[in-house]
PDB file of N, H, CA, C and O in Angstrom:
ATOM      1  N   UNK A   1      -3.726  12.735  75.959  1.00  0.00           N
ATOM      2  CA  UNK A   1      -4.366  12.988  77.228  1.00  0.00           C
ATOM      3  C   UNK A   1      -5.868  13.093  76.971  1.00  0.00           C
ATOM      4  O   UNK A   1      -6.292  13.949  76.193  1.00  0.00           O
ATOM      5  N   UNK A   2      -6.670  12.260  77.592  1.00  0.00           N
ATOM      6  H   UNK A   2      -6.326  11.565  78.224  1.00  0.00           H
ATOM      7  CA  UNK A   2      -8.116  12.290  77.386  1.00  0.00           C
ATOM      8  C   UNK A   2      -8.731  13.601  77.876  1.00  0.00           C
ATOM      9  O   UNK A   2      -8.268  14.211  78.839  1.00  0.00           O
ATOM     10  N   UNK A   3      -9.770  14.002  77.189  1.00  0.00           N
ATOM     11  H   UNK A   3     -10.146  13.506  76.406  1.00  0.00           H
ATOM     12  CA  UNK A   3     -10.450  15.245  77.540  1.00  0.00           C
ATOM     13  C   UNK A   3     -11.926  14.968  77.749  1.00  0.00           C
ATOM     14  O   UNK A   3     -12.483  14.032  77.175  1.00  0.00           O
ATOM     15  N   UNK A   4     -12.551  15.787  78.572  1.00  0.00           N
ATOM     16  H   UNK A   4     -12.098  16.547  79.039  1.00  0.00           H
ATOM     17  CA  UNK A   4     -13.990  15.708  78.791  1.00  0.00           C
ATOM     18  C   UNK A   4     -14.629  16.769  77.909  1.00  0.00           C
ATOM     19  O   UNK A   4     -14.293  17.950  77.998  1.00  0.00           O
ATOM     20  N   UNK A   5     -15.554  16.339  77.055  1.00  0.00           N
ATOM     21  H   UNK A   5     -15.827  15.380  76.983  1.00  0.00           H
ATOM     22  CA  UNK A   5     -16.202  17.245  76.121  1.00  0.00           C
ATOM     23  C   UNK A   5     -17.654  17.398  76.532  1.00  0.00           C
ATOM     24  O   UNK A   5     -18.344  16.410  76.784  1.00  0.00           O
ATOM     25  N   UNK A   6     -18.111  18.627  76.598  1.00  0.00           N
ATOM     26  H   UNK A   6     -17.550  19.430  76.393  1.00  0.00           H
ATOM     27  CA  UNK A   6     -19.503  18.889  76.933  1.00  0.00           C
ATOM     28  C   UNK A   6     -20.388  18.748  75.708  1.00  0.00           C
ATOM     29  O   UNK A   6     -20.080  17.978  74.799  1.00  0.00           O
ATOM     30  N   UNK A   7     -21.468  19.476  75.683  1.00  0.00           N
ATOM     31  H   UNK A   7     -21.718  20.102  76.421  1.00  0.00           H
ATOM     32  CA  UNK A   7     -22.411  19.422  74.568  1.00  0.00           C
ATOM     33  C   UNK A   7     -21.775  19.979  73.296  1.00  0.00           C
ATOM     34  O   UNK A   7     -21.048  20.972  73.334  1.00  0.00           O
ATOM     35  N   UNK A   8     -22.057  19.331  72.182  1.00  0.00           N
ATOM     36  H   UNK A   8     -22.648  18.524  72.152  1.00  0.00           H
ATOM     37  CA  UNK A   8     -21.534  19.749  70.884  1.00  0.00           C
ATOM     38  C   UNK A   8     -22.701  19.877  69.931  1.00  0.00           C
ATOM     39  O   UNK A   8     -23.528  18.970  69.834  1.00  0.00           O
ATOM     40  N   UNK A   9     -22.779  20.993  69.227  1.00  0.00           N
ATOM     41  H   UNK A   9     -22.107  21.730  69.307  1.00  0.00           H
ATOM     42  CA  UNK A   9     -23.827  21.207  68.232  1.00  0.00           C
ATOM     43  C   UNK A   9     -23.163  21.465  66.886  1.00  0.00           C
ATOM     44  O   UNK A   9     -22.426  22.438  66.726  1.00  0.00           O
ATOM     45  N   UNK A  10     -23.426  20.597  65.927  1.00  0.00           N
ATOM     46  H   UNK A  10     -24.025  19.806  66.057  1.00  0.00           H
ATOM     47  CA  UNK A  10     -22.855  20.742  64.586  1.00  0.00           C
ATOM     48  C   UNK A  10     -23.959  21.217  63.662  1.00  0.00           C
ATOM     49  O   UNK A  10     -24.976  20.541  63.505  1.00  0.00           O
ATOM     50  N   UNK A  11     -23.770  22.364  63.057  1.00  0.00           N
ATOM     51  H   UNK A  11     -22.944  22.914  63.185  1.00  0.00           H
ATOM     52  CA  UNK A  11     -24.757  22.909  62.130  1.00  0.00           C
ATOM     53  C   UNK A  11     -24.543  22.347  60.733  1.00  0.00           C
ATOM     54  O   UNK A  11     -25.483  21.844  60.117  1.00  0.00           O
ATOM     55  N   UNK A  12     -23.326  22.426  60.232  1.00  0.00           N
ATOM     56  H   UNK A  12     -22.562  22.835  60.732  1.00  0.00           H
ATOM     57  CA  UNK A  12     -23.035  21.928  58.891  1.00  0.00           C
ATOM     58  C   UNK A  12     -21.564  21.562  58.786  1.00  0.00           C
ATOM     59  O   UNK A  12     -20.718  22.125  59.480  1.00  0.00           O
ATOM     60  N   UNK A  13     -21.272  20.613  57.909  1.00  0.00           N
ATOM     61  H   UNK A  13     -21.960  20.155  57.345  1.00  0.00           H
ATOM     62  CA  UNK A  13     -19.903  20.214  57.626  1.00  0.00           C
ATOM     63  C   UNK A  13     -19.774  20.170  56.110  1.00  0.00           C
ATOM     64  O   UNK A  13     -20.560  19.505  55.436  1.00  0.00           O
ATOM     65  N   UNK A  14     -18.785  20.875  55.575  1.00  0.00           N
ATOM     66  H   UNK A  14     -18.146  21.415  56.123  1.00  0.00           H
ATOM     67  CA  UNK A  14     -18.621  20.901  54.127  1.00  0.00           C
ATOM     68  C   UNK A  14     -17.957  19.620  53.635  1.00  0.00           C
ATOM     69  O   UNK A  14     -17.547  18.780  54.436  1.00  0.00           O
ATOM     70  N   UNK A  15     -17.854  19.476  52.338  1.00  0.00           N
ATOM     71  H   UNK A  15     -18.187  20.158  51.688  1.00  0.00           H
ATOM     72  CA  UNK A  15     -17.358  18.232  51.753  1.00  0.00           C
ATOM     73  C   UNK A  15     -15.871  17.991  52.014  1.00  0.00           C
ATOM     74  O   UNK A  15     -15.426  16.845  51.946  1.00  0.00           O
ATOM     75  N   UNK A  16     -15.098  19.018  52.308  1.00  0.00           N
ATOM     76  H   UNK A  16     -15.459  19.949  52.363  1.00  0.00           H
ATOM     77  CA  UNK A  16     -13.665  18.819  52.538  1.00  0.00           C
ATOM     78  C   UNK A  16     -13.268  19.140  53.974  1.00  0.00           C
ATOM     79  O   UNK A  16     -12.131  19.540  54.224  1.00  0.00           O
ATOM     80  N   UNK A  17     -14.180  18.972  54.912  1.00  0.00           N
ATOM     81  H   UNK A  17     -15.103  18.647  54.709  1.00  0.00           H
ATOM     82  CA  UNK A  17     -13.871  19.293  56.302  1.00  0.00           C
ATOM     83  C   UNK A  17     -13.798  18.031  57.152  1.00  0.00           C
ATOM     84  O   UNK A  17     -14.185  16.945  56.721  1.00  0.00           O
ATOM     85  N   UNK A  18     -13.290  18.202  58.372  1.00  0.00           N
ATOM     86  H   UNK A  18     -12.975  19.084  58.722  1.00  0.00           H
ATOM     87  CA  UNK A  18     -13.161  17.089  59.310  1.00  0.00           C
ATOM     88  C   UNK A  18     -13.817  17.493  60.627  1.00  0.00           C
ATOM     89  O   UNK A  18     -13.633  18.611  61.107  1.00  0.00           O
ATOM     90  N   UNK A  19     -14.584  16.570  61.204  1.00  0.00           N
ATOM     91  H   UNK A  19     -14.734  15.662  60.814  1.00  0.00           H
ATOM     92  CA  UNK A  19     -15.162  16.776  62.536  1.00  0.00           C
ATOM     93  C   UNK A  19     -14.681  15.649  63.419  1.00  0.00           C
ATOM     94  O   UNK A  19     -14.920  14.480  63.115  1.00  0.00           O
ATOM     95  N   UNK A  20     -14.005  15.977  64.507  1.00  0.00           N
ATOM     96  H   UNK A  20     -13.810  16.927  64.754  1.00  0.00           H
ATOM     97  CA  UNK A  20     -13.447  14.957  65.380  1.00  0.00           C
ATOM     98  C   UNK A  20     -13.640  15.350  66.825  1.00  0.00           C
ATOM     99  O   UNK A  20     -13.421  16.501  67.202  1.00  0.00           O
ATOM    100  N   UNK A  21     -14.054  14.386  67.636  1.00  0.00           N
ATOM    101  H   UNK A  21     -14.232  13.451  67.330  1.00  0.00           H
ATOM    102  CA  UNK A  21     -14.097  14.560  69.092  1.00  0.00           C
ATOM    103  C   UNK A  21     -13.293  13.413  69.670  1.00  0.00           C
ATOM    104  O   UNK A  21     -13.621  12.249  69.443  1.00  0.00           O
ATOM    105  N   UNK A  22     -12.252  13.724  70.409  1.00  0.00           N
ATOM    106  H   UNK A  22     -11.985  14.670  70.593  1.00  0.00           H
ATOM    107  CA  UNK A  22     -11.417  12.683  70.987  1.00  0.00           C
ATOM    108  C   UNK A  22      -9.974  12.839  70.556  1.00  0.00           C
ATOM    109  O   UNK A  22      -9.589  13.836  69.946  1.00  0.00           O
ATOM    110  N   UNK A  23      -9.184  11.824  70.891  1.00  0.00           N
ATOM    111  H   UNK A  23      -9.497  11.014  71.387  1.00  0.00           H
ATOM    112  CA  UNK A  23      -7.762  11.852  70.577  1.00  0.00           C
ATOM    113  C   UNK A  23      -7.546  11.512  69.104  1.00  0.00           C
ATOM    114  O   UNK A  23      -8.227  10.655  68.540  1.00  0.00           O
ATOM    115  N   UNK A  24      -6.599  12.192  68.504  1.00  0.00           N
ATOM    116  H   UNK A  24      -6.046  12.889  68.962  1.00  0.00           H
ATOM    117  CA  UNK A  24      -6.295  11.949  67.096  1.00  0.00           C
ATOM    118  C   UNK A  24      -4.812  12.212  66.866  1.00  0.00           C
ATOM    119  O   UNK A  24      -4.236  13.121  67.465  1.00  0.00           O
ATOM    120  N   UNK A  25      -4.199  11.420  66.001  1.00  0.00           N
ATOM    121  H   UNK A  25      -4.666  10.682  65.514  1.00  0.00           H
ATOM    122  CA  UNK A  25      -2.775  11.609  65.683  1.00  0.00           C
ATOM    123  C   UNK A  25      -2.591  12.646  64.581  1.00  0.00           C
ATOM    124  O   UNK A  25      -1.803  13.580  64.729  1.00  0.00           O
ATOM    125  N   UNK A  26      -3.310  12.485  63.485  1.00  0.00           N
ATOM    126  H   UNK A  26      -3.950  11.726  63.364  1.00  0.00           H
ATOM    127  CA  UNK A  26      -3.164  13.419  62.368  1.00  0.00           C
ATOM    128  C   UNK A  26      -4.470  13.495  61.599  1.00  0.00           C
ATOM    129  O   UNK A  26      -5.157  12.489  61.424  1.00  0.00           O
ATOM    130  N   UNK A  27      -4.806  14.685  61.144  1.00  0.00           N
ATOM    131  H   UNK A  27      -4.248  15.502  61.287  1.00  0.00           H
ATOM    132  CA  UNK A  27      -5.981  14.888  60.304  1.00  0.00           C
ATOM    133  C   UNK A  27      -5.540  15.669  59.074  1.00  0.00           C
ATOM    134  O   UNK A  27      -4.746  16.604  59.180  1.00  0.00           O
ATOM    135  N   UNK A  28      -6.047  15.293  57.917  1.00  0.00           N
ATOM    136  H   UNK A  28      -6.692  14.534  57.831  1.00  0.00           H
ATOM    137  CA  UNK A  28      -5.649  16.005  56.699  1.00  0.00           C
ATOM    138  C   UNK A  28      -6.809  16.053  55.707  1.00  0.00           C
ATOM    139  O   UNK A  28      -6.953  15.156  54.877  1.00  0.00           O
ATOM    140  N   UNK A  29      -7.628  17.086  55.789  1.00  0.00           N
ATOM    141  H   UNK A  29      -7.511  17.815  56.463  1.00  0.00           H
ATOM    142  CA  UNK A  29      -8.704  17.231  54.804  1.00  0.00           C
ATOM    143  C   UNK A  29      -8.123  17.602  53.449  1.00  0.00           C
ATOM    144  O   UNK A  29      -7.028  18.158  53.365  1.00  0.00           O
ATOM    145  N   UNK A  30      -8.853  17.296  52.398  1.00  0.00           N
ATOM    146  H   UNK A  30      -9.743  16.844  52.465  1.00  0.00           H
ATOM    147  CA  UNK A  30      -8.375  17.635  51.067  1.00  0.00           C
ATOM    148  C   UNK A  30      -9.555  18.111  50.226  1.00  0.00           C
ATOM    149  O   UNK A  30     -10.711  17.813  50.529  1.00  0.00           O
ATOM    150  N   UNK A  31      -9.257  18.821  49.213  1.00  0.00           N
ATOM    151  H   UNK A  31      -8.318  19.063  48.968  1.00  0.00           H
ATOM    152  CA  UNK A  31     -10.268  19.264  48.256  1.00  0.00           C
ATOM    153  C   UNK A  31      -9.581  19.482  46.916  1.00  0.00           C
ATOM    154  O   UNK A  31      -8.403  19.838  46.860  1.00  0.00           O
ATOM    155  N   UNK A  32     -10.311  19.269  45.859  1.00  0.00           N
ATOM    156  H   UNK A  32     -11.268  18.980  45.904  1.00  0.00           H
ATOM    157  CA  UNK A  32      -9.777  19.535  44.529  1.00  0.00           C
ATOM    158  C   UNK A  32     -10.719  20.473  43.799  1.00  0.00           C
ATOM    159  O   UNK A  32     -11.930  20.443  44.017  1.00  0.00           O
ATOM    160  N   UNK A  33     -10.166  21.299  42.941  1.00  0.00           N
ATOM    161  H   UNK A  33      -9.182  21.323  42.764  1.00  0.00           H
ATOM    162  CA  UNK A  33     -10.988  22.241  42.173  1.00  0.00           C
ATOM    163  C   UNK A  33     -10.248  22.635  40.906  1.00  0.00           C
ATOM    164  O   UNK A  33      -9.018  22.623  40.859  1.00  0.00           O
ATOM    165  N   UNK A  34     -10.998  22.976  39.902  1.00  0.00           N
ATOM    166  H   UNK A  34     -11.997  22.986  39.941  1.00  0.00           H
ATOM    167  CA  UNK A  34     -10.425  23.479  38.661  1.00  0.00           C
ATOM    168  C   UNK A  34     -11.108  24.809  38.371  1.00  0.00           C
ATOM    169  O   UNK A  34     -12.336  24.884  38.317  1.00  0.00           O
ATOM    170  N   UNK A  35     -10.321  25.841  38.188  1.00  0.00           N
ATOM    171  H   UNK A  35      -9.324  25.779  38.232  1.00  0.00           H
ATOM    172  CA  UNK A  35     -10.862  27.176  37.987  1.00  0.00           C
ATOM    173  C   UNK A  35     -10.497  27.686  36.603  1.00  0.00           C
ATOM    174  O   UNK A  35      -9.333  27.661  36.203  1.00  0.00           O
ATOM    175  N   UNK A  36     -11.500  28.145  35.883  1.00  0.00           N
ATOM    176  H   UNK A  36     -12.446  28.165  36.207  1.00  0.00           H
ATOM    177  CA  UNK A  36     -11.283  28.769  34.582  1.00  0.00           C
ATOM    178  C   UNK A  36     -11.617  30.247  34.702  1.00  0.00           C
ATOM    179  O   UNK A  36     -12.668  30.606  35.234  1.00  0.00           O
ATOM    180  N   UNK A  37     -10.745  31.094  34.221  1.00  0.00           N
ATOM    181  H   UNK A  37      -9.891  30.803  33.790  1.00  0.00           H
ATOM    182  CA  UNK A  37     -10.996  32.537  34.270  1.00  0.00           C
ATOM    183  C   UNK A  37     -10.281  33.205  33.110  1.00  0.00           C
ATOM    184  O   UNK A  37      -9.211  32.768  32.685  1.00  0.00           O
ATOM    185  N   UNK A  38     -10.867  34.236  32.621  1.00  0.00           N
ATOM    186  H   UNK A  38     -11.736  34.591  32.966  1.00  0.00           H
ATOM    187  CA  UNK A  38     -10.277  34.970  31.511  1.00  0.00           C
ATOM    188  C   UNK A  38      -9.147  35.877  31.959  1.00  0.00           C
ATOM    189  O   UNK A  38      -8.882  36.021  33.153  1.00  0.00           O
ATOM    190  N   UNK A  39      -8.490  36.483  30.994  1.00  0.00           N
ATOM    191  H   UNK A  39      -8.705  36.367  30.024  1.00  0.00           H
ATOM    192  CA  UNK A  39      -7.388  37.380  31.292  1.00  0.00           C
ATOM    193  C   UNK A  39      -7.852  38.559  32.127  1.00  0.00           C
ATOM    194  O   UNK A  39      -8.879  39.167  31.824  1.00  0.00           O
ATOM    195  N   UNK A  40      -7.108  38.892  33.177  1.00  0.00           N
ATOM    196  H   UNK A  40      -6.274  38.398  33.423  1.00  0.00           H
ATOM    197  CA  UNK A  40      -7.447  40.006  34.045  1.00  0.00           C
ATOM    198  C   UNK A  40      -8.527  39.705  35.062  1.00  0.00           C
ATOM    199  O   UNK A  40      -9.034  40.631  35.695  1.00  0.00           O
ATOM    200  N   UNK A  41      -8.900  38.450  35.245  1.00  0.00           N
ATOM    201  H   UNK A  41      -8.488  37.698  34.731  1.00  0.00           H
ATOM    202  CA  UNK A  41     -10.009  38.111  36.142  1.00  0.00           C
ATOM    203  C   UNK A  41      -9.677  38.280  37.614  1.00  0.00           C
ATOM    204  O   UNK A  41     -10.543  38.687  38.389  1.00  0.00           O
ATOM    205  N   UNK A  42      -8.455  37.981  38.023  1.00  0.00           N
ATOM    206  H   UNK A  42      -7.752  37.650  37.393  1.00  0.00           H
ATOM    207  CA  UNK A  42      -8.106  37.990  39.438  1.00  0.00           C
ATOM    208  C   UNK A  42      -7.303  39.214  39.851  1.00  0.00           C
ATOM    209  O   UNK A  42      -6.599  39.174  40.860  1.00  0.00           O
ATOM    210  N   UNK A  43      -7.395  40.292  39.097  1.00  0.00           N
ATOM    211  H   UNK A  43      -7.967  40.325  38.277  1.00  0.00           H
ATOM    212  CA  UNK A  43      -6.702  41.519  39.460  1.00  0.00           C
ATOM    213  C   UNK A  43      -7.423  42.205  40.618  1.00  0.00           C
ATOM    214  O   UNK A  43      -8.653  42.251  40.652  1.00  0.00           O
ATOM    215  N   UNK A  44      -6.662  42.728  41.550  1.00  0.00           N
ATOM    216  H   UNK A  44      -5.663  42.691  41.522  1.00  0.00           H
ATOM    217  CA  UNK A  44      -7.246  43.473  42.663  1.00  0.00           C
ATOM    218  C   UNK A  44      -6.505  44.799  42.800  1.00  0.00           C
ATOM    219  O   UNK A  44      -5.344  44.920  42.409  1.00  0.00           O
ATOM    220  N   UNK A  45      -7.180  45.770  43.349  1.00  0.00           N
ATOM    221  H   UNK A  45      -8.123  45.672  43.667  1.00  0.00           H
ATOM    222  CA  UNK A  45      -6.547  47.061  43.559  1.00  0.00           C
ATOM    223  C   UNK A  45      -7.476  48.193  43.175  1.00  0.00           C
ATOM    224  O   UNK A  45      -8.603  47.968  42.734  1.00  0.00           O
ATOM    225  N   UNK A  46      -6.994  49.404  43.345  1.00  0.00           N
ATOM    226  H   UNK A  46      -6.079  49.587  43.702  1.00  0.00           H
ATOM    227  CA  UNK A  46      -7.775  50.595  43.028  1.00  0.00           C
ATOM    228  C   UNK A  46      -7.357  51.154  41.684  1.00  0.00           C
ATOM    229  O   UNK A  46      -6.165  51.300  41.414  1.00  0.00           O
ATOM    230  N   UNK A  47      -8.315  51.465  40.849  1.00  0.00           N
ATOM    231  H   UNK A  47      -9.284  51.347  41.068  1.00  0.00           H
ATOM    232  CA  UNK A  47      -8.047  52.131  39.583  1.00  0.00           C
ATOM    233  C   UNK A  47      -7.379  51.274  38.525  1.00  0.00           C
ATOM    234  O   UNK A  47      -6.610  51.795  37.717  1.00  0.00           O
ATOM    235  N   UNK A  48      -7.645  49.989  38.502  1.00  0.00           N
ATOM    236  H   UNK A  48      -8.269  49.565  39.158  1.00  0.00           H
ATOM    237  CA  UNK A  48      -7.051  49.116  37.496  1.00  0.00           C
ATOM    238  C   UNK A  48      -7.824  49.267  36.185  1.00  0.00           C
ATOM    239  O   UNK A  48      -9.054  49.242  36.169  1.00  0.00           O
ATOM    240  N   UNK A  49      -7.083  49.422  35.093  1.00  0.00           N
ATOM    241  H   UNK A  49      -6.083  49.442  35.107  1.00  0.00           H
ATOM    242  CA  UNK A  49      -7.693  49.487  33.766  1.00  0.00           C
ATOM    243  C   UNK A  49      -7.111  48.362  32.918  1.00  0.00           C
ATOM    244  O   UNK A  49      -5.894  48.237  32.777  1.00  0.00           O
ATOM    245  N   UNK A  50      -7.993  47.552  32.362  1.00  0.00           N
ATOM    246  H   UNK A  50      -8.981  47.653  32.476  1.00  0.00           H
ATOM    247  CA  UNK A  50      -7.559  46.418  31.560  1.00  0.00           C
ATOM    248  C   UNK A  50      -8.246  46.489  30.204  1.00  0.00           C
ATOM    249  O   UNK A  50      -9.460  46.675  30.132  1.00  0.00           O
ATOM    250  N   UNK A  51      -7.485  46.345  29.144  1.00  0.00           N
ATOM    251  H   UNK A  51      -6.499  46.194  29.203  1.00  0.00           H
ATOM    252  CA  UNK A  51      -8.029  46.345  27.793  1.00  0.00           C
ATOM    253  C   UNK A  51      -7.610  45.034  27.132  1.00  0.00           C
ATOM    254  O   UNK A  51      -6.453  44.883  26.740  1.00  0.00           O
ATOM    255  N   UNK A  52      -8.539  44.087  27.005  1.00  0.00           N
ATOM    256  H   UNK A  52      -9.479  44.211  27.323  1.00  0.00           H
ATOM    257  CA  UNK A  52      -8.214  42.778  26.459  1.00  0.00           C
ATOM    258  C   UNK A  52      -8.767  42.576  25.053  1.00  0.00           C
ATOM    259  O   UNK A  52      -8.483  41.555  24.426  1.00  0.00           O
ATOM    260  N   UNK A  53      -9.538  43.510  24.554  1.00  0.00           N
ATOM    261  H   UNK A  53      -9.769  44.339  25.063  1.00  0.00           H
ATOM    262  CA  UNK A  53     -10.167  43.405  23.241  1.00  0.00           C
ATOM    263  C   UNK A  53     -10.948  42.102  23.086  1.00  0.00           C
ATOM    264  O   UNK A  53     -12.039  41.989  23.645  1.00  0.00           O
ATOM    265  N   UNK A  54     -10.447  41.136  22.366  1.00  0.00           N
ATOM    266  H   UNK A  54      -9.561  41.227  21.912  1.00  0.00           H
ATOM    267  CA  UNK A  54     -11.195  39.897  22.126  1.00  0.00           C
ATOM    268  C   UNK A  54     -10.526  38.725  22.831  1.00  0.00           C
ATOM    269  O   UNK A  54     -10.074  37.789  22.171  1.00  0.00           O
ATOM    270  N   UNK A  55     -10.455  38.756  24.134  1.00  0.00           N
ATOM    271  H   UNK A  55     -10.823  39.516  24.670  1.00  0.00           H
ATOM    272  CA  UNK A  55      -9.834  37.687  24.903  1.00  0.00           C
ATOM    273  C   UNK A  55     -10.809  36.526  25.071  1.00  0.00           C
ATOM    274  O   UNK A  55     -12.003  36.743  25.278  1.00  0.00           O
ATOM    275  N   UNK A  56     -10.307  35.291  24.984  1.00  0.00           N
ATOM    276  H   UNK A  56      -9.337  35.114  24.816  1.00  0.00           H
ATOM    277  CA  UNK A  56     -11.128  34.090  25.178  1.00  0.00           C
ATOM    278  C   UNK A  56     -10.418  33.146  26.139  1.00  0.00           C
ATOM    279  O   UNK A  56      -9.190  33.089  26.181  1.00  0.00           O
ATOM    280  N   UNK A  57     -11.219  32.402  26.914  1.00  0.00           N
ATOM    281  H   UNK A  57     -12.217  32.448  26.879  1.00  0.00           H
ATOM    282  CA  UNK A  57     -10.666  31.373  27.796  1.00  0.00           C
ATOM    283  C   UNK A  57     -11.044  30.011  27.234  1.00  0.00           C
ATOM    284  O   UNK A  57     -12.224  29.715  27.052  1.00  0.00           O
ATOM    285  N   UNK A  58     -10.041  29.184  26.960  1.00  0.00           N
ATOM    286  H   UNK A  58      -9.082  29.425  27.107  1.00  0.00           H
ATOM    287  CA  UNK A  58     -10.292  27.846  26.451  1.00  0.00           C
ATOM    288  C   UNK A  58     -10.520  26.912  27.630  1.00  0.00           C
ATOM    289  O   UNK A  58      -9.596  26.677  28.409  1.00  0.00           O
ATOM    290  N   UNK A  59     -11.718  26.376  27.780  1.00  0.00           N
ATOM    291  H   UNK A  59     -12.469  26.566  27.147  1.00  0.00           H
ATOM    292  CA  UNK A  59     -12.045  25.513  28.910  1.00  0.00           C
ATOM    293  C   UNK A  59     -12.150  24.049  28.501  1.00  0.00           C
ATOM    294  O   UNK A  59     -12.587  23.220  29.300  1.00  0.00           O
ATOM    295  N   UNK A  60     -11.763  23.716  27.284  1.00  0.00           N
ATOM    296  H   UNK A  60     -11.408  24.388  26.634  1.00  0.00           H
ATOM    297  CA  UNK A  60     -11.800  22.333  26.837  1.00  0.00           C
ATOM    298  C   UNK A  60     -10.635  21.571  27.455  1.00  0.00           C
ATOM    299  O   UNK A  60      -9.487  22.003  27.350  1.00  0.00           O
ATOM    300  N   UNK A  61     -10.916  20.454  28.092  1.00  0.00           N
ATOM    301  H   UNK A  61     -11.848  20.103  28.178  1.00  0.00           H
ATOM    302  CA  UNK A  61      -9.897  19.642  28.742  1.00  0.00           C
ATOM    303  C   UNK A  61      -9.951  18.240  28.148  1.00  0.00           C
ATOM    304  O   UNK A  61     -10.855  17.467  28.465  1.00  0.00           O
ATOM    305  N   UNK A  62      -9.012  17.915  27.311  1.00  0.00           N
ATOM    306  H   UNK A  62      -8.277  18.542  27.054  1.00  0.00           H
ATOM    307  CA  UNK A  62      -9.030  16.653  26.581  1.00  0.00           C
ATOM    308  C   UNK A  62      -8.847  15.450  27.494  1.00  0.00           C
ATOM    309  O   UNK A  62      -9.517  14.436  27.298  1.00  0.00           O
ATOM    310  N   UNK A  63      -7.954  15.527  28.498  1.00  0.00           N
ATOM    311  H   UNK A  63      -7.410  16.351  28.658  1.00  0.00           H
ATOM    312  CA  UNK A  63      -7.655  14.348  29.319  1.00  0.00           C
ATOM    313  C   UNK A  63      -8.605  14.155  30.500  1.00  0.00           C
ATOM    314  O   UNK A  63      -8.514  13.123  31.164  1.00  0.00           O
ATOM    315  N   UNK A  64      -9.488  15.065  30.792  1.00  0.00           N
ATOM    316  H   UNK A  64      -9.562  15.904  30.253  1.00  0.00           H
ATOM    317  CA  UNK A  64     -10.515  14.985  31.854  1.00  0.00           C
ATOM    318  C   UNK A  64      -9.949  15.011  33.269  1.00  0.00           C
ATOM    319  O   UNK A  64     -10.568  15.612  34.147  1.00  0.00           O
ATOM    320  N   UNK A  65      -8.813  14.394  33.531  1.00  0.00           N
ATOM    321  H   UNK A  65      -8.309  13.906  32.818  1.00  0.00           H
ATOM    322  CA  UNK A  65      -8.248  14.326  34.876  1.00  0.00           C
ATOM    323  C   UNK A  65      -6.870  14.972  34.883  1.00  0.00           C
ATOM    324  O   UNK A  65      -6.001  14.580  34.103  1.00  0.00           O
ATOM    325  N   UNK A  66      -6.656  15.958  35.751  1.00  0.00           N
ATOM    326  H   UNK A  66      -7.362  16.276  36.385  1.00  0.00           H
ATOM    327  CA  UNK A  66      -5.357  16.607  35.855  1.00  0.00           C
ATOM    328  C   UNK A  66      -4.477  15.919  36.881  1.00  0.00           C
ATOM    329  O   UNK A  66      -3.324  15.596  36.596  1.00  0.00           O
ATOM    330  N   UNK A  67      -5.012  15.694  38.070  1.00  0.00           N
ATOM    331  H   UNK A  67      -5.949  15.956  38.301  1.00  0.00           H
ATOM    332  CA  UNK A  67      -4.292  15.007  39.118  1.00  0.00           C
ATOM    333  C   UNK A  67      -5.295  14.197  39.912  1.00  0.00           C
ATOM    334  O   UNK A  67      -6.200  14.765  40.524  1.00  0.00           O
ATOM    335  N   UNK A  68      -5.157  12.893  39.915  1.00  0.00           N
ATOM    336  H   UNK A  68      -4.422  12.431  39.418  1.00  0.00           H
ATOM    337  CA  UNK A  68      -6.110  12.005  40.581  1.00  0.00           C
ATOM    338  C   UNK A  68      -5.727  11.892  42.055  1.00  0.00           C
ATOM    339  O   UNK A  68      -4.597  11.528  42.381  1.00  0.00           O
ATOM    340  N   UNK A  69      -6.661  12.202  42.935  1.00  0.00           N
ATOM    341  H   UNK A  69      -7.578  12.497  42.671  1.00  0.00           H
ATOM    342  CA  UNK A  69      -6.427  12.119  44.379  1.00  0.00           C
ATOM    343  C   UNK A  69      -6.899  10.749  44.845  1.00  0.00           C
ATOM    344  O   UNK A  69      -8.062  10.393  44.654  1.00  0.00           O
ATOM    345  N   UNK A  70      -6.004   9.981  45.455  1.00  0.00           N
ATOM    346  H   UNK A  70      -5.059  10.270  45.611  1.00  0.00           H
ATOM    347  CA  UNK A  70      -6.335   8.630  45.917  1.00  0.00           C
ATOM    348  C   UNK A  70      -6.023   8.503  47.397  1.00  0.00           C
ATOM    349  O   UNK A  70      -5.478   9.416  48.017  1.00  0.00           O
ATOM    350  N   UNK A  71      -6.378   7.358  47.949  1.00  0.00           N
ATOM    351  H   UNK A  71      -6.821   6.616  47.445  1.00  0.00           H
ATOM    352  CA  UNK A  71      -6.099   7.093  49.346  1.00  0.00           C
ATOM    353  C   UNK A  71      -7.207   7.515  50.277  1.00  0.00           C
ATOM    354  O   UNK A  71      -6.949   7.859  51.431  1.00  0.00           O
ATOM    355  N   UNK A  72      -8.427   7.496  49.803  1.00  0.00           N
ATOM    356  H   UNK A  72      -8.636   7.217  48.866  1.00  0.00           H
ATOM    357  CA  UNK A  72      -9.542   7.890  50.650  1.00  0.00           C
ATOM    358  C   UNK A  72     -10.094   6.693  51.358  1.00  0.00           C
ATOM    359  O   UNK A  72     -11.048   6.816  52.126  1.00  0.00           O
TER     360      UNK A  72
END
């Protein structure tokens, strides 16, 4: 069903977002990211105590690509 759209002001659009005015069947934004974090990095809560002594995060990635996103 067609719609009447008034004034539109776009300030910013990020790299994995979609901006559409009008009829659309399906939209599917995508983004890829690789996160490296040491032990205990994503803990949340009150009064957490973590003792890791000499913890290390190995960030070396031999194959460079984990999952290739295609179809753009």
